[in-house]
Amino acid sequence: MKKLLLVVEYQKDFVDGALGFPGAAELDAPIARKIARCRCLGKDVAFTLDTHGRDYLDTREGRKLPVPHCLSASEGWKLYGAAGCPRRRRSWWSPPAPPDRTPP
């Protein structure tokens, strides 16, 4: 059975952007080393991306956490630092932006 390293939402807005926190940037080097080590061993690496549309503040999450973040294709949506710069991408999938919704 092949192993997979899953890097969950290590995006700019969660490190040094809208929802960043002290010390988040220091995680970059250890995460990047882990990614490199896994690739050297022939393991797969996958990334998840928190993704919101421009109508984020009108969504249920946006009303409870009124801080726009990880808006599709924005700077804050991109993966952060060295961990976010994969050397090779056999395949890359990005979810489409959620459709804009009009509030009820």
Short mmCIF file of C-alpha atoms in Angstrom, two decimals:
data_model
loop_
_atom_site.label_atom_id
_atom_site.label_comp_id
_atom_site.label_asym_id
_atom_site.label_seq_id
_atom_site.Cartn_x
_atom_site.Cartn_y
_atom_site.Cartn_z
CA MET A 1 0.00 0.00 0.00
CA LYS A 2 1.36 3.41 -1.01
CA LYS A 3 1.49 6.16 1.63
CA LEU A 4 0.28 9.73 1.22
CA LEU A 5 1.25 12.89 3.08
CA LEU A 6 -1.70 15.26 3.25
CA VAL A 7 -0.87 18.94 3.88
CA VAL A 8 -4.06 20.60 5.10
CA GLU A 9 -4.74 24.26 4.34
CA TYR A 10 -1.21 25.61 4.80
CA GLN A 11 -2.23 28.77 2.98
CA LYS A 12 -1.03 32.36 3.18
CA ASP A 13 -4.17 33.63 4.90
CA PHE A 14 -3.66 31.08 7.71
CA VAL A 15 0.04 31.94 8.13
CA ASP A 16 0.64 35.66 7.59
CA GLY A 17 -2.70 36.84 6.24
CA ALA A 18 -6.22 37.42 7.52
CA LEU A 19 -6.18 34.52 10.00
CA GLY A 20 -2.43 34.18 10.52
CA PHE A 21 -0.96 33.57 13.94
CA PRO A 22 2.44 34.05 15.60
CA GLY A 23 4.72 31.12 14.88
CA ALA A 24 2.85 29.84 11.82
CA ALA A 25 5.68 30.85 9.47
CA GLU A 26 8.16 28.78 11.52
CA LEU A 27 6.21 25.67 10.51
CA ASP A 28 7.20 26.18 6.87
CA ALA A 29 10.70 24.64 6.98
CA PRO A 30 9.68 21.47 8.89
CA ILE A 31 6.67 20.97 6.60
CA ALA A 32 8.83 21.49 3.49
CA ARG A 33 11.41 18.98 4.81
CA LYS A 34 8.67 16.42 5.46
CA ILE A 35 7.32 16.93 1.93
CA ALA A 36 10.81 16.49 0.41
CA ARG A 37 11.48 13.39 2.52
CA CYS A 38 8.19 11.80 1.47
CA ARG A 39 8.85 12.50 -2.20
CA CYS A 40 12.35 11.02 -1.96
CA LEU A 41 10.78 7.85 -0.57
CA GLY A 42 8.32 7.73 -3.48
CA LYS A 43 5.31 8.72 -1.39
CA ASP A 44 2.60 10.94 -2.75
CA VAL A 45 1.93 14.42 -1.35
CA ALA A 46 -1.45 16.13 -1.60
CA PHE A 47 -2.59 19.57 -0.51
CA THR A 48 -6.03 20.79 0.53
CA LEU A 49 -7.11 24.38 0.04
CA ASP A 50 -9.75 26.26 1.99
CA THR A 51 -11.65 28.06 -0.76
CA HIS A 52 -14.33 30.73 -0.53
CA GLY A 53 -16.13 32.89 -3.06
CA ARG A 54 -16.48 36.66 -3.06
CA ASP A 55 -19.76 36.29 -1.19
CA TYR A 56 -18.01 34.74 1.84
CA LEU A 57 -19.46 37.27 4.31
CA ASP A 58 -22.97 36.31 3.19
CA THR A 59 -22.45 32.60 3.93
CA ARG A 60 -23.22 30.88 7.23
CA GLU A 61 -19.48 30.60 7.99
CA GLY A 62 -18.93 34.25 7.03
CA ARG A 63 -21.66 35.42 9.37
CA LYS A 64 -20.08 33.49 12.27
CA LEU A 65 -16.46 34.30 11.33
CA PRO A 66 -16.67 37.70 9.58
CA VAL A 67 -13.08 37.70 8.34
CA PRO A 68 -12.76 37.25 4.57
CA HIS A 69 -10.03 34.67 3.92
CA CYS A 70 -8.88 32.20 1.27
CA LEU A 71 -10.94 33.87 -1.44
CA SER A 72 -10.52 31.83 -4.59
CA ALA A 73 -7.41 32.78 -6.61
CA SER A 74 -6.43 35.57 -4.17
CA GLU A 75 -2.93 35.90 -2.67
CA GLY A 76 -4.22 34.62 0.66
CA TRP A 77 -5.65 31.50 -1.01
CA LYS A 78 -2.25 30.35 -2.29
CA LEU A 79 -0.13 27.78 -0.49
CA TYR A 80 2.48 29.32 1.80
CA GLY A 81 6.27 29.42 1.45
CA ALA A 82 8.59 26.54 0.61
CA ALA A 83 5.95 24.02 1.65
CA GLY A 84 3.70 25.51 -1.00
CA CYS A 85 6.24 25.23 -3.82
CA PRO A 86 6.12 21.61 -4.92
CA ARG A 87 9.12 20.67 -7.07
CA ARG A 88 7.03 18.59 -9.38
CA ARG A 89 3.35 18.44 -9.96
CA ARG A 90 2.19 15.28 -11.63
CA SER A 91 -1.33 16.55 -11.30
CA TRP A 92 -2.78 19.65 -9.79
CA TRP A 93 -6.44 20.11 -9.07
CA SER A 94 -8.05 23.24 -7.80
CA PRO A 95 -11.71 23.33 -6.89
CA PRO A 96 -13.81 25.85 -8.74
CA ALA A 97 -14.82 28.90 -6.75
CA PRO A 98 -18.11 28.39 -4.98
CA PRO A 99 -20.92 30.16 -6.83
CA ASP A 100 -21.90 33.53 -5.49
CA ARG A 101 -25.07 33.21 -3.45
CA THR A 102 -27.53 35.91 -2.73
CA PRO A 103 -28.45 36.05 0.94
CA PRO A 104 -32.00 34.97 1.74
#
